[in-house]
PDB file of C-alpha atoms in Angstrom:
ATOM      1  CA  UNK A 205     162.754 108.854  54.548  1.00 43.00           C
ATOM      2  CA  UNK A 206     160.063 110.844  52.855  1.00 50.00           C
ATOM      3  CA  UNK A 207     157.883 113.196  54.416  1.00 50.00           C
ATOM      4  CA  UNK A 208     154.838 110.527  54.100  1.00 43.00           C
ATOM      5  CA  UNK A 209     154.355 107.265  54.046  1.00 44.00           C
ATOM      6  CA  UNK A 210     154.885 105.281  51.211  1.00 85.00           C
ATOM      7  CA  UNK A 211     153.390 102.523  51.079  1.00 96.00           C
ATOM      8  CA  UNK A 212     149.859 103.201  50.820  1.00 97.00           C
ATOM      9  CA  UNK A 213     146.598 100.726  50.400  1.00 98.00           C
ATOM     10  CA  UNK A 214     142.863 101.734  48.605  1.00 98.00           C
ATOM     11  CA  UNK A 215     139.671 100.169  49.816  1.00 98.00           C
ATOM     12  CA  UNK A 216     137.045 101.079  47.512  1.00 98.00           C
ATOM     13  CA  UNK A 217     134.190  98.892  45.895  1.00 97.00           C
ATOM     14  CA  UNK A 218     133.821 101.000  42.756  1.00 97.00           C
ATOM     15  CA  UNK A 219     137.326 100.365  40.567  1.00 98.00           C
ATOM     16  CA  UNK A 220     137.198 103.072  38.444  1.00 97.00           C
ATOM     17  CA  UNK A 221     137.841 105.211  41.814  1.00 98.00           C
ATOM     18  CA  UNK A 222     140.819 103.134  43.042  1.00 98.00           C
ATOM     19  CA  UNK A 223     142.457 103.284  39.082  1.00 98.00           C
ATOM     20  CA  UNK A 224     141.836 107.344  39.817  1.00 97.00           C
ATOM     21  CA  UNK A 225     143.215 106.951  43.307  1.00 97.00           C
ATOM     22  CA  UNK A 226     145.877 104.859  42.359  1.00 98.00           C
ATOM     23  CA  UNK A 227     146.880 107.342  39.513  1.00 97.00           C
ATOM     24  CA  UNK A 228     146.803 110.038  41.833  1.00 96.00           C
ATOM     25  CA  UNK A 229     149.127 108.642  44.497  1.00 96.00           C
ATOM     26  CA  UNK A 230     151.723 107.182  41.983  1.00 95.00           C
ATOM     27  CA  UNK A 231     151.964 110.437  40.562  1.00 94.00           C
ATOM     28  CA  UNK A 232     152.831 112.122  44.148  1.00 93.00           C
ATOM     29  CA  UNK A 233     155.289 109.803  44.863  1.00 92.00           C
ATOM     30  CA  UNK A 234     153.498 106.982  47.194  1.00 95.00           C
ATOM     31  CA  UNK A 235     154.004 103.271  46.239  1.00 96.00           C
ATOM     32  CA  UNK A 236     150.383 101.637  46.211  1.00 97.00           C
ATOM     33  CA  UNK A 237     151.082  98.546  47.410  1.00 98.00           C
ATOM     34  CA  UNK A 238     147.332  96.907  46.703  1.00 98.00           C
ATOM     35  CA  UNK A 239     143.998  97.154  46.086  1.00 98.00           C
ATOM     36  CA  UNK A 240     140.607  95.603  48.021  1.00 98.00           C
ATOM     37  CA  UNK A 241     137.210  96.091  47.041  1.00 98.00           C
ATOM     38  CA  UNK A 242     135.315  95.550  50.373  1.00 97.00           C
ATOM     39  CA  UNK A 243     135.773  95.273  54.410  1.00 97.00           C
ATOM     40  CA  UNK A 244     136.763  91.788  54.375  1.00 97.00           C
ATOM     41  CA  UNK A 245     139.177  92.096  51.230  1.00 98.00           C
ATOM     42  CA  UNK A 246     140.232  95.110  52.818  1.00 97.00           C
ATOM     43  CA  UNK A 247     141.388  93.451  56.376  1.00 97.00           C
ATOM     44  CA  UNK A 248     143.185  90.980  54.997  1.00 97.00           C
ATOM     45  CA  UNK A 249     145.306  92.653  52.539  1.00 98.00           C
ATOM     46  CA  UNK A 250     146.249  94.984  55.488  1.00 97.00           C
ATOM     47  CA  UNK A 251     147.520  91.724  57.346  1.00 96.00           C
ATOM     48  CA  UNK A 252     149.131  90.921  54.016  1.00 97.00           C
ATOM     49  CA  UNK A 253     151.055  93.743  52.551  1.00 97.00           C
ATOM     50  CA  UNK A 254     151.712  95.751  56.169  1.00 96.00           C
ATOM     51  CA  UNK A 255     151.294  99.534  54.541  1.00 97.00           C
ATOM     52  CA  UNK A 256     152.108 102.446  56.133  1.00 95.00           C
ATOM     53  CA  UNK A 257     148.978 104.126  54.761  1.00 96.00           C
ATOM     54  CA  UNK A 258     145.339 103.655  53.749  1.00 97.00           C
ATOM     55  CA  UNK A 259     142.682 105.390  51.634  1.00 98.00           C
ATOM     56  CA  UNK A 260     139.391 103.990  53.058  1.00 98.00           C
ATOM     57  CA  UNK A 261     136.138 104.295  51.585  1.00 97.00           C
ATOM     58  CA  UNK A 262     133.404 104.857  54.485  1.00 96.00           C
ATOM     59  CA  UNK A 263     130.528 103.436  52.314  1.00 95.00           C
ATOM     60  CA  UNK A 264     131.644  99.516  51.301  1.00 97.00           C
ATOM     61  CA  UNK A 265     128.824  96.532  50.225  1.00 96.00           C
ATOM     62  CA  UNK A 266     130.434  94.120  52.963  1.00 96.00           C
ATOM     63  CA  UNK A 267     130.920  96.663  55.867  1.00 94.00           C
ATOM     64  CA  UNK A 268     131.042  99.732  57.495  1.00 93.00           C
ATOM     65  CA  UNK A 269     134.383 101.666  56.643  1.00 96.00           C
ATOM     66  CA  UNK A 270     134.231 103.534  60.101  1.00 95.00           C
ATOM     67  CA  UNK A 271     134.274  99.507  61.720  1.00 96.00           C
ATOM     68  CA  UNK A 272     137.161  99.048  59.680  1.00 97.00           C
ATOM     69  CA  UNK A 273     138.884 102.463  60.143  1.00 97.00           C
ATOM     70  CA  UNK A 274     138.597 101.393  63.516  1.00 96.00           C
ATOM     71  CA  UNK A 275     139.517  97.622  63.751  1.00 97.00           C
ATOM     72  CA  UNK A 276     143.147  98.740  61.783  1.00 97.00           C
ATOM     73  CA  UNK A 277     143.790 101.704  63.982  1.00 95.00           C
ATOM     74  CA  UNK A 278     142.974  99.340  66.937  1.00 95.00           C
ATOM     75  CA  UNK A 279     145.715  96.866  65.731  1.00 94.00           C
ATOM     76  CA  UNK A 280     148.291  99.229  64.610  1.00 95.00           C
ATOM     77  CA  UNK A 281     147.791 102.824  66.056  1.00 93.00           C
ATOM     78  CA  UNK A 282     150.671 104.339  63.296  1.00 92.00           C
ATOM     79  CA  UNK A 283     148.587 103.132  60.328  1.00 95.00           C
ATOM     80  CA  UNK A 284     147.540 106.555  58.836  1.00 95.00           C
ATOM     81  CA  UNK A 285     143.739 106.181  57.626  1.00 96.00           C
ATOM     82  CA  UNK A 286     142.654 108.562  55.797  1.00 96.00           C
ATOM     83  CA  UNK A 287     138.634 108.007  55.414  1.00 96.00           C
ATOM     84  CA  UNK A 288     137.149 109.167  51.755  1.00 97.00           C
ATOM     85  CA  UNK A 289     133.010 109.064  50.721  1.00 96.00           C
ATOM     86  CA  UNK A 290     131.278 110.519  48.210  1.00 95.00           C
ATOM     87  CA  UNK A 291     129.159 111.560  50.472  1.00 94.00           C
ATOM     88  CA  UNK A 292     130.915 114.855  52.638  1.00 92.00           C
ATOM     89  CA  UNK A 293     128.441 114.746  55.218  1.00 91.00           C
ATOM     90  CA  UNK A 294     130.438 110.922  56.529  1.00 88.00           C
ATOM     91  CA  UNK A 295     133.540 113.417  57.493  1.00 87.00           C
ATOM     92  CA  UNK A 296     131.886 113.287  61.058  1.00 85.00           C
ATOM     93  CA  UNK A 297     132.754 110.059  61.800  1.00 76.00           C
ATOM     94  CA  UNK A 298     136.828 110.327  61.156  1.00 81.00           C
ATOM     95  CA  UNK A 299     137.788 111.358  64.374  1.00 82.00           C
ATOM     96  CA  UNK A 300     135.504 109.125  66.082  1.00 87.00           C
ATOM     97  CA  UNK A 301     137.897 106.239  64.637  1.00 93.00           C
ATOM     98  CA  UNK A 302     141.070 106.981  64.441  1.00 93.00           C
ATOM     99  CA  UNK A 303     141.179 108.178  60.954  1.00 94.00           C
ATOM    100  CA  UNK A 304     143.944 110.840  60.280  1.00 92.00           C
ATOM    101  CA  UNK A 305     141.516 113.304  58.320  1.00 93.00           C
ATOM    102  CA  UNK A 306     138.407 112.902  55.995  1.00 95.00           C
ATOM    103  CA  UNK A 307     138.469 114.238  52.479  1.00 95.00           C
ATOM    104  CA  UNK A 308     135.512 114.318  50.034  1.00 96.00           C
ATOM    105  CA  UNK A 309     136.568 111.826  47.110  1.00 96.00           C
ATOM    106  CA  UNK A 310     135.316 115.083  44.490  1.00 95.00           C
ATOM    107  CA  UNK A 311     138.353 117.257  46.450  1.00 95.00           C
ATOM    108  CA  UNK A 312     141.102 113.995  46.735  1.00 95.00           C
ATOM    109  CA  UNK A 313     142.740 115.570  44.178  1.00 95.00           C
ATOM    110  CA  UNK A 314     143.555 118.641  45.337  1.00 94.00           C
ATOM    111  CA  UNK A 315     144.814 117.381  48.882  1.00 93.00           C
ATOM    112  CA  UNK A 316     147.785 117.457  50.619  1.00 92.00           C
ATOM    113  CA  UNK A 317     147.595 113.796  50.770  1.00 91.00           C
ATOM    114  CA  UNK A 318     151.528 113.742  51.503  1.00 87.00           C
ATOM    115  CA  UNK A 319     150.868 115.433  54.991  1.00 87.00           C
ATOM    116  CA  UNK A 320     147.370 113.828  55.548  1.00 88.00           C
ATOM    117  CA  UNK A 321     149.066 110.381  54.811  1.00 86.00           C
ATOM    118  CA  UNK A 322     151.954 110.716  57.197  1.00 73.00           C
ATOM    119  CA  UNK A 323     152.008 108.384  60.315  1.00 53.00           C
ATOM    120  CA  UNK A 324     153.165 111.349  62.437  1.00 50.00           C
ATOM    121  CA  UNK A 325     150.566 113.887  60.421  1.00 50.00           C
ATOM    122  CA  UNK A 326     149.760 117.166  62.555  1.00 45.00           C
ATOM    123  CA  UNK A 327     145.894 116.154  63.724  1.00 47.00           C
ATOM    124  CA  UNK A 328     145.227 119.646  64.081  1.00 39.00           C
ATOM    125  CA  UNK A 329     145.898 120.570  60.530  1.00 37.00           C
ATOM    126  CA  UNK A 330     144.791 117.155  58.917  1.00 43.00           C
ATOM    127  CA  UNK A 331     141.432 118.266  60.536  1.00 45.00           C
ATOM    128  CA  UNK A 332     141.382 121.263  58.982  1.00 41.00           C
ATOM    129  CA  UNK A 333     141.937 120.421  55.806  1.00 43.00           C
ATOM    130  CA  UNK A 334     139.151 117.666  55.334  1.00 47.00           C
ATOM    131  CA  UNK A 335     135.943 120.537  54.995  1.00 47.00           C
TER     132      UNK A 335
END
């Protein structure tokens, strides 16, 4: 098995990010296994596609991404969340969640996502690397 999970979810409202996102994962080796544009979408693909991973947007036009962050780490305590905003100043609320790290969507890119994604990521070090 690889070093991350694979199967990986993006809930974003704006689509150009999750085509970026998408782009970005594919190209590291994750399987994006769907797309939602809000909190509500968002839930219910979970229930529907099972991924190991998510990419969660904390700022969505149905819902609080923290309140979602924390309903799917409620349910399933492996799912790896990792919490993204425009905005770096929301990083304070990932480990008040269960997120696995925060990372500014303008630094995504340059991520370890593979480690950050991981179900049994280091907490320590996914912390660290969200600034």
């Amino acid at each position: 098995m690889p070093p991350y999970s694979q199967r990986v979810l993006i809930i974003d409202d704006h689509a150009s990010f999750r085509a970026v996102t998408r782009e970005l994962l594919e190209r590291r080796g994750f399987e994006v296994v769907g797309e939602a544009d809000g909190a509500r979408a968002g839930l219910e693909t979970v229930a529907a596609v099972r991924p190991d991973a998510v990419v969660l947007d904390v700022n969505l036009p149905d819902g609080n991404g923290i309140d979602v962050c924390r309903a799917l780490t409620t349910l399933n305590p492996e799912l790896a969340v990792l919490l993204v905003s425009a905005d770096p100043r929301n990083g304070r609320w990932a480990s008040d969640c269960g997120a696995v790290a925060f990372v500014p969507k303008a630094r995504l890119a340059s991520a370890d996502l593979g480690r950050l994604l991981r179900r049994d990521a280091d907490q320590e070090v996914a912390r660290r690397a969200t600034g």
